[in-house]
CSV table of C-alpha atoms in Angstrom, one decimal:
chain,number,residue,atom,x,y,z
A,106,MET,CA,-0.4,0.1,0.1
A,107,ARG,CA,1.5,3.2,-0.6
A,108,LYS,CA,2.2,6.0,1.9
A,109,ILE,CA,1.4,9.1,1.2
A,110,SER,CA,2.9,11.9,3.0
A,111,LYS,CA,2.0,15.7,3.1
A,112,ILE,CA,4.0,18.3,2.3
A,113,GLU,CA,4.2,21.4,4.2
A,114,PRO,CA,3.7,25.0,1.8
A,115,LYS,CA,8.0,26.4,3.4
A,116,LEU,CA,7.5,30.7,3.8
A,117,PRO,CA,10.3,32.5,3.6
A,118,VAL,CA,12.6,33.4,5.9
A,119,ILE,CA,12.8,37.2,6.5
A,120,GLN,CA,15.2,37.5,8.4
A,121,ALA,CA,15.0,41.3,10.9
A,122,ARG,CA,17.4,44.6,9.6
A,123,LYS,CA,20.3,45.7,11.4
A,124,LYS,CA,19.9,48.3,13.5
A,125,VAL,CA,22.6,50.8,11.3
A,126,ALA,CA,23.6,54.8,12.3
A,127,ALA,CA,26.6,56.6,12.4
A,128,TYR,CA,29.2,59.0,14.1
A,129,ALA,CA,30.4,62.6,12.8
A,130,ARG,CA,33.1,64.3,14.5
A,131,VAL,CA,34.3,68.3,14.1
A,132,SER,CA,37.0,69.7,16.4
A,133,ARG,CA,36.1,73.3,16.0
A,134,ASP,CA,33.0,74.8,15.6
A,135,THR,CA,33.9,76.9,12.2
A,136,GLU,CA,31.2,77.6,9.9
A,137,ARG,CA,33.5,75.3,6.9
A,138,LEU,CA,33.1,72.4,9.5
A,139,MET,CA,29.4,72.3,10.6
A,140,HIS,CA,28.7,72.2,6.9
A,141,SER,CA,31.3,69.5,6.8
A,142,VAL,CA,29.0,67.9,9.8
A,143,SER,CA,26.1,68.5,8.4
A,144,ALA,CA,26.7,67.0,5.1
A,145,GLN,CA,27.7,64.0,6.6
A,146,VAL,CA,24.7,63.8,8.8
A,147,SER,CA,22.9,64.1,5.0
A,148,TYR,CA,24.9,61.3,3.6
A,149,TYR,CA,25.2,58.7,6.5
A,150,SER,CA,20.8,59.4,6.6
A,151,ALA,CA,20.5,58.5,3.0
A,152,LEU,CA,22.7,55.6,2.7
A,153,ILE,CA,21.4,53.7,5.3
A,154,GLN,CA,17.8,54.5,4.5
A,155,LYS,CA,18.4,53.1,1.1
A,156,ASN,CA,19.3,49.9,2.2
A,157,PRO,CA,16.5,47.3,2.5
A,158,GLU,CA,18.4,45.8,4.9
A,159,TRP,CA,19.1,48.1,7.5
A,160,GLU,CA,17.6,50.0,9.3
A,161,TYR,CA,17.6,53.6,10.4
A,162,ALA,CA,18.8,54.0,13.9
A,163,GLY,CA,20.1,58.0,13.9
A,164,VAL,CA,23.6,60.1,13.4
A,165,TYR,CA,25.6,61.0,16.3
A,166,ALA,CA,27.1,64.1,15.6
A,167,ASP,CA,29.6,66.0,18.5
A,168,MET,CA,30.7,69.5,17.3
A,169,GLY,CA,33.9,71.4,18.2
A,170,ILE,CA,35.3,69.0,20.5
A,171,SER,CA,38.6,67.2,20.4
A,172,GLY,CA,38.2,63.7,19.9
A,173,THR,CA,41.6,62.4,21.8
A,174,ASP,CA,38.8,62.5,25.1
A,175,THR,CA,35.7,60.5,24.8
A,176,SER,CA,34.2,61.6,28.0
A,177,LYS,CA,33.5,65.0,26.8
A,178,ARG,CA,31.6,63.5,24.3
A,179,GLY,CA,28.0,63.9,24.5
A,180,GLU,CA,26.8,62.1,21.2
A,181,PHE,CA,29.7,59.9,21.4
A,182,LEU,CA,28.7,58.8,24.8
A,183,ARG,CA,24.9,58.5,24.0
A,184,MET,CA,25.8,56.3,21.1
A,185,LEU,CA,27.2,53.8,23.1
A,186,ALA,CA,24.3,54.2,26.3
A,187,ASP,CA,21.7,53.1,23.1
A,188,CYS,CA,24.6,50.8,21.9
A,189,GLU,CA,24.4,48.8,25.2
A,190,GLU,CA,20.2,49.5,25.3
A,191,GLY,CA,20.3,46.7,22.6
A,192,LYS,CA,19.1,49.7,19.7
A,193,ILE,CA,21.8,49.1,17.9
A,194,ASP,CA,24.0,47.5,15.5
A,195,ILE,CA,26.6,48.6,13.2
A,196,ILE,CA,28.0,51.8,13.5
A,197,LEU,CA,29.4,53.8,10.1
A,198,THR,CA,31.8,56.3,10.7
A,199,LYS,CA,34.0,58.3,8.2
A,200,SER,CA,37.1,57.1,9.7
A,201,ILE,CA,39.5,57.0,12.2
A,202,SER,CA,40.2,60.0,13.3
A,203,ARG,CA,36.2,60.7,13.7
A,204,PHE,CA,35.7,58.1,16.1
A,205,ALA,CA,38.8,58.7,18.6
A,206,ARG,CA,42.4,60.0,18.4
A,207,ASN,CA,43.5,58.6,21.1
A,208,THR,CA,44.6,54.7,20.6
A,209,VAL,CA,43.8,53.2,24.5
A,210,ASP,CA,40.1,55.1,24.3
A,211,LEU,CA,39.7,53.9,20.8
A,212,LEU,CA,40.2,49.9,21.1
A,213,GLU,CA,38.7,50.0,24.3
A,214,THR,CA,35.8,51.1,22.6
A,215,VAL,CA,36.0,48.7,19.7
A,216,ARG,CA,36.8,46.2,22.0
A,217,HIS,CA,33.7,46.6,24.4
A,218,LEU,CA,31.3,46.4,21.3
A,219,LYS,CA,32.8,44.0,20.1
A,220,ASP,CA,31.5,42.4,23.1
A,221,LEU,CA,28.2,43.5,22.2
A,222,GLY,CA,28.3,41.9,19.4
A,223,ILE,CA,28.4,45.4,17.4
A,224,GLU,CA,30.4,46.5,14.5
A,225,VAL,CA,32.5,49.0,13.6
A,226,ARG,CA,33.0,50.0,10.0
A,227,PHE,CA,35.4,52.7,9.0
A,228,GLU,CA,34.9,53.7,5.5
A,229,LYS,CA,38.2,55.5,4.3
A,230,GLU,CA,40.5,52.9,6.2
A,231,HIS,CA,38.1,50.0,4.9
A,232,ILE,CA,38.0,48.3,7.7
A,233,HIS,CA,35.1,46.1,10.2
A,234,SER,CA,36.0,45.9,13.9
A,235,LEU,CA,34.8,42.1,14.0
A,236,SER,CA,37.1,41.0,10.4
A,237,GLU,CA,39.9,38.8,11.5
A,238,ASP,CA,42.7,41.2,11.2
A,239,GLY,CA,39.5,44.3,12.0
A,240,GLU,CA,41.9,45.0,15.7
A,241,LEU,CA,45.7,44.7,14.6
A,242,MET,CA,44.5,46.9,12.0
A,243,LEU,CA,42.7,49.7,14.0
A,244,THR,CA,45.3,49.3,16.3
A,245,LEU,CA,47.9,50.5,13.9
A,246,LEU,CA,46.6,53.0,12.2
A,247,ALA,CA,44.8,54.6,15.4
A,248,SER,CA,48.3,54.9,16.8
A,249,PHE,CA,48.9,56.9,13.9
A,250,ALA,CA,45.9,59.0,14.3
A,251,GLN,CA,46.7,59.6,18.0
A,252,GLU,CA,50.5,60.8,17.1
A,253,GLU,CA,48.6,63.1,13.5
A,254,SER,CA,46.9,64.9,17.1
A,255,ARG,CA,49.9,65.1,19.0
A,256,SER,CA,52.1,67.0,15.7
A,257,ILE,CA,48.9,68.8,15.1
A,258,SER,CA,49.5,70.4,18.1
A,259,GLU,CA,53.0,70.8,18.3
A,260,ASN,CA,51.6,72.6,15.8
A,261,VAL,CA,49.0,75.2,17.3
A,262,LYS,CA,51.2,75.7,19.9
A,263,TRP,CA,54.3,77.6,17.8
A,264,GLY,CA,51.4,79.4,15.9
A,265,VAL,CA,50.7,80.6,19.2
A,266,ARG,CA,53.9,81.3,21.0
A,267,LYS,CA,54.9,83.5,17.2
A,268,ARG,CA,51.8,85.6,18.3
A,269,PHE,CA,52.8,85.8,22.0
A,270,GLN,CA,56.1,87.4,20.3
A,271,SER,CA,54.4,89.6,18.1
A,272,GLY,CA,52.4,91.5,21.0
A,273,GLU,CA,49.1,90.2,19.9
A,274,ILE,CA,46.6,90.4,22.5
A,275,GLY,CA,44.1,87.6,22.7
A,276,ALA,CA,42.2,86.7,25.8
A,277,ALA,CA,41.5,83.2,27.7
A,278,ASN,CA,39.0,84.9,29.2
A,279,LYS,CA,36.3,86.7,28.2
A,280,HIS,CA,35.4,88.0,31.1
A,281,ILE,CA,37.1,88.2,34.4
A,282,LEU,CA,35.8,90.3,37.5
A,283,GLY,CA,35.6,94.0,35.9
A,284,TYR,CA,36.5,93.7,32.4
A,285,ARG,CA,35.1,91.9,29.2
A,286,TYR,CA,37.3,91.0,26.4
A,287,ASP,CA,35.9,93.2,23.5
A,288,ASP,CA,36.8,91.3,20.2
A,289,GLY,CA,36.8,94.5,17.9
A,290,LEU,CA,38.6,96.7,19.5
A,291,ARG,CA,41.0,93.2,20.9
A,292,ARG,CA,41.1,94.0,24.7
A,293,TYR,CA,39.3,94.4,27.7
A,294,VAL,CA,37.0,96.7,28.6
A,295,ILE,CA,35.9,97.9,31.9
A,296,ILE,CA,33.1,97.0,33.3
A,297,PRO,CA,32.8,99.8,35.8
A,298,GLU,CA,30.4,98.9,38.5
A,299,GLU,CA,32.2,95.9,38.8
A,300,ALA,CA,36.0,97.8,38.7
A,301,GLU,CA,34.3,99.7,41.8
A,302,ALA,CA,34.2,96.2,43.5
A,303,VAL,CA,38.1,95.4,42.0
A,304,ARG,CA,39.7,98.5,43.9
A,305,TRP,CA,37.3,97.1,47.3
A,306,MET,CA,39.2,94.2,46.8
A,307,PHE,CA,42.4,95.0,46.8
A,308,GLN,CA,42.3,98.2,49.0
A,309,MET,CA,41.4,95.2,52.1
A,310,TYR,CA,44.1,93.1,51.6
A,311,ILE,CA,46.3,96.1,51.5
A,312,ASP,CA,45.2,96.9,55.0
A,313,GLY,CA,45.9,93.5,55.9
A,314,VAL,CA,42.7,92.0,56.3
A,315,PRO,CA,42.7,87.9,55.3
A,316,LEU,CA,41.9,86.6,51.8
A,317,ARG,CA,39.4,85.2,54.2
A,318,GLY,CA,38.0,88.2,55.7
A,319,ILE,CA,37.6,89.2,51.6
A,320,ALA,CA,36.2,86.6,50.0
A,321,GLY,CA,33.2,87.1,53.2
A,322,SER,CA,33.1,90.9,52.9
A,323,MET,CA,32.2,90.5,49.4
A,324,ASN,CA,30.1,87.7,49.6
A,325,SER,CA,27.8,90.5,52.4
A,326,ALA,CA,28.3,93.0,49.5
A,327,GLY,CA,26.3,90.6,47.1
A,328,ILE,CA,29.2,90.6,45.0
A,329,ARG,CA,29.5,87.8,42.9
A,330,THR,CA,32.0,86.1,40.5
A,331,THR,CA,31.5,85.9,37.3
A,332,LEU,CA,30.1,82.8,37.1
A,333,GLY,CA,27.4,83.9,40.0
A,334,ASN,CA,28.8,82.0,42.8
A,335,ASP,CA,30.0,83.4,46.3
A,336,PHE,CA,33.7,84.6,47.0
A,337,GLN,CA,36.2,81.9,48.5
A,338,GLU,CA,39.5,82.3,49.4
A,339,ALA,CA,41.0,81.3,46.4
A,340,SER,CA,38.9,83.0,44.1
A,341,VAL,CA,39.9,86.1,46.1
A,342,ARG,CA,43.7,85.0,46.0
A,343,GLN,CA,43.4,84.3,42.1
A,344,LEU,CA,41.7,88.0,41.5
A,345,ILE,CA,43.9,90.0,43.4
A,346,PHE,CA,47.5,87.9,42.3
A,347,ASN,CA,46.2,89.2,38.8
A,348,GLU,CA,48.2,91.5,36.6
A,349,VAL,CA,45.5,92.0,34.6
A,350,TYR,CA,44.0,94.7,36.6
A,351,ALA,CA,47.6,96.8,36.1
A,352,GLY,CA,46.0,96.0,32.8
A,353,ASP,CA,49.2,93.8,31.8
A,354,ILE,CA,49.2,90.9,30.5
A,355,ARG,CA,51.5,87.8,31.1
A,356,ARG,CA,50.8,84.8,28.3
A,357,GLN,CA,51.8,81.1,28.7
A,358,LYS,CA,51.1,80.7,33.6
A,359,CYS,CA,51.0,77.8,32.2
A,360,TYR,CA,50.6,75.1,29.0
A,361,MET,CA,49.2,71.6,27.7
A,362,ALA,CA,51.9,69.6,28.6
A,363,ASP,CA,50.3,65.9,26.8
A,364,PRO,CA,48.0,67.1,23.6
A,365,ILE,CA,46.1,63.7,24.4
A,366,THR,CA,45.2,63.5,28.1
A,367,LYS,CA,45.0,67.7,28.0
A,368,THR,CA,47.5,68.1,31.3
A,369,LYS,CA,47.8,71.5,31.9
A,370,VAL,CA,50.5,71.9,34.0
A,371,LYS,CA,51.6,75.5,36.2
A,372,ASN,CA,54.9,76.6,34.2
A,373,CYS,CA,57.5,77.4,36.2
A,374,GLY,CA,60.3,77.9,33.8
A,375,GLU,CA,60.3,74.7,31.7
A,376,LEU,CA,58.6,77.5,28.7
A,377,PRO,CA,59.8,80.8,28.4
A,378,GLN,CA,56.3,83.7,29.6
A,379,TYR,CA,55.9,86.5,28.1
A,380,TYR,CA,54.7,89.7,29.8
A,381,MET,CA,52.7,92.5,27.8
A,382,ALA,CA,52.6,96.3,29.4
A,383,ASP,CA,49.8,98.6,29.0
A,384,CYS,CA,47.4,96.2,26.7
A,385,HIS,CA,44.1,98.0,28.6
A,386,GLU,CA,43.1,100.7,30.7
A,387,ALA,CA,44.0,99.6,34.1
A,388,ILE,CA,40.8,99.1,36.8
A,389,ILE,CA,44.3,99.9,39.7
A,390,ASP,CA,47.6,101.9,39.2
A,391,HIS,CA,51.0,100.2,39.2
A,392,GLU,CA,52.1,101.8,42.5
A,393,THR,CA,49.3,99.5,43.6
A,394,TYR,CA,49.3,96.7,42.8
A,395,ALA,CA,53.5,96.8,43.9
A,396,LYS,CA,51.7,97.8,47.4
A,397,VAL,CA,50.1,94.4,46.6
A,398,GLN,CA,52.6,92.7,45.7
A,399,ALA,CA,55.0,93.5,48.6
A,400,GLU,CA,51.7,92.9,51.0
A,401,MET,CA,52.0,89.1,49.1
A,402,GLU,CA,55.5,89.0,50.7
A,403,ARG,CA,54.9,90.3,53.4
A,404,ARG,CA,52.4,87.4,54.3
A,405,ALA,CA,54.1,84.5,53.1
A,406,GLY,CA,57.5,85.4,55.2
A,407,LEU,CA,54.9,85.3,58.3
A,408,VAL,CA,54.7,81.9,56.9
A,409,ASN,CA,57.0,80.5,56.3
A,410,PRO,CA,59.8,82.9,57.9
A,411,THR,CA,63.8,82.9,57.1
A,412,TYR,CA,66.7,83.1,60.1
A,413,PRO,CA,70.1,83.5,59.9
A,414,PHE,CA,70.6,79.9,60.6
A,415,THR,CA,67.7,79.1,57.7
A,416,GLY,CA,69.0,75.8,56.1
A,417,LYS,CA,72.4,76.2,57.1
A,418,ILE,CA,73.0,73.7,60.2
A,419,LYS,CA,72.5,70.0,58.4
A,420,CYS,CA,72.2,67.0,61.2
A,421,GLY,CA,75.2,64.7,60.8
A,422,ILE,CA,73.9,61.8,61.2
A,423,CYS,CA,70.6,62.1,58.3
A,424,GLY,CA,71.9,64.8,56.9
A,425,GLN,CA,68.4,66.6,57.2
A,426,SER,CA,67.9,70.5,57.4
A,427,PHE,CA,66.9,71.9,61.2
A,428,THR,CA,64.3,73.2,61.9
A,429,ARG,CA,64.0,76.7,63.9
A,430,ARG,CA,61.0,76.6,67.2
A,431,LYS,CA,60.3,78.9,70.1
A,432,GLY,CA,59.8,77.4,73.9
A,433,THR,CA,59.8,78.4,77.3
A,434,THR,CA,61.6,76.0,80.7
A,435,LYS,CA,60.9,77.6,84.1
A,436,GLY,CA,59.6,80.5,82.4
A,437,LYS,CA,62.7,81.3,81.0
A,438,GLU,CA,62.1,81.2,76.6
A,439,TYR,CA,64.6,79.8,74.2
A,440,VAL,CA,65.3,78.8,70.8
A,441,SER,CA,66.1,75.7,69.7
A,442,TRP,CA,67.0,73.8,66.4
A,443,PHE,CA,66.3,70.5,66.2
A,444,CYS,CA,66.9,68.3,63.0
A,445,ARG,CA,63.2,67.8,60.6
A,446,ALA,CA,63.7,64.1,60.5
A,447,LYS,CA,62.5,64.1,65.1
A,448,LYS,CA,59.6,66.2,63.5
A,449,GLU,CA,59.5,64.4,60.1
A,450,ASP,CA,58.9,60.7,61.1
A,451,GLY,CA,60.1,58.1,58.4
A,452,LEU,CA,61.9,59.9,56.4
A,453,PRO,CA,64.0,57.7,53.2
A,454,GLY,CA,67.5,57.3,53.6
A,455,LEU,CA,66.9,57.9,57.4
A,456,PRO,CA,69.8,55.3,59.4
A,457,ILE,CA,68.5,53.4,61.7
A,458,LEU,CA,70.9,54.6,63.9
A,459,ALA,CA,69.6,58.8,64.2
A,460,ARG,CA,66.1,57.0,64.9
A,461,SER,CA,67.6,55.3,67.7
A,462,TRP,CA,68.5,58.2,68.8
A,463,ASN,CA,65.0,60.5,67.6
A,464,CYS,CA,68.0,62.4,65.9
A,465,CYS,CA,69.0,65.5,67.5
A,466,THR,CA,67.9,69.0,69.1
A,467,LEU,CA,70.1,71.6,69.7
A,468,LYS,CA,69.3,74.5,71.8
A,469,LEU,CA,70.1,78.0,72.3
A,470,GLY,CA,70.0,80.4,75.2
A,471,THR,CA,73.0,82.4,73.3
A,472,LEU,CA,75.2,82.7,69.7
A,473,TRP,CA,78.0,80.4,72.3
A,474,GLY,CA,74.9,77.5,72.3
A,475,ILE,CA,75.3,77.1,68.4
A,476,VAL,CA,79.5,77.4,67.7
A,477,LEU,CA,79.7,75.3,70.8
A,478,TYR,CA,77.7,72.5,69.6
A,479,ILE,CA,79.3,73.5,65.7
A,480,LEU,CA,82.4,72.3,67.3
A,481,ILE,CA,81.6,69.7,69.8
A,482,LEU,CA,80.0,67.6,66.4
A,483,PRO,CA,82.0,66.4,64.4
A,484,LEU,CA,83.6,65.0,68.0
A,485,LEU,CA,80.7,63.4,68.8
A,486,LEU,CA,80.0,61.9,65.8
A,487,LEU,CA,83.9,60.7,65.5
A,488,PHE,CA,83.6,59.1,68.9
A,489,VAL,CA,80.1,57.2,67.4
A,490,ASN,CA,82.2,56.1,64.5
A,491,SER,CA,84.6,54.1,66.8
A,492,PHE,CA,81.9,52.2,68.2
A,493,SER,CA,80.1,50.6,64.9
């Protein structure tokens, strides 16, 4: 007997469309580059939507932001968050340098997306991150992109320093208390009501009012910083020590130590500084500013006073400098100089002998005390060494 079986019709399997997004970035907020990023957004929007196998997931674009630090790119971080939520399967981008110029950030991001099953396609370099040789090529080309960024940074800094040398002013801060920067005049212009507050602040400092007291007086008078915050001791110090109020400008007080990490450090002589005198109308005259400098030195001397023997007496056991202190014994005041190792336990290189003796203390009732100590110390050390 014949066996008859029913063949069910097979329905065609419709594959789910890939959710595709694109990322674009420009590092400077200029009209030409804004046009460039707009063109990229239009291009990728059309490219994704005309492909029947793709589902449009949007275009993310950061404008006027460097590619060396991913933490400051809002759209980039939003794109990564959408990837975490499963909203994206493929990311299109123009080139490695548009995605990231920091090799470490690039590889960490691509590897994280790879773990999520998300592919990144770099059009210029023809690299797909999920391919076998994708990561190797990314590592090599990302290193070139990072060095290119470093080279661009050096060229920009060279141009800035040339402008400093030629006397071009410019302004890092467009608005500081008492001034606003006029782009047409290319110099600072006084804001009268704020200038009065600045003069009052300088006069209080000259009169001996502490920085904390000045900050309190400014806040009580309803005066705020340019950001609308209360004055603190640090903000008052920053303003009082600023030569801008005397009509001058000092350039390159700090510099960018690493263009990749954007680490800014104080210039302590590593690079030349440029002092430009009489650049704009002064709020205080140079005589007042000189008084501020003198008062500044006077207060610094109170914090770290210098005496005739400061830095000249060294411990013969550990080599540290002696520190001066005053004390009273049985109603009689005396001055003593003692080894810093006694005050700062655990200094590097301190011998066991010095720690066991707790180093040395020198009491000076008169000048003869230090003279006698200097004469006896070598004999004492010779005696100790003879038993070691």
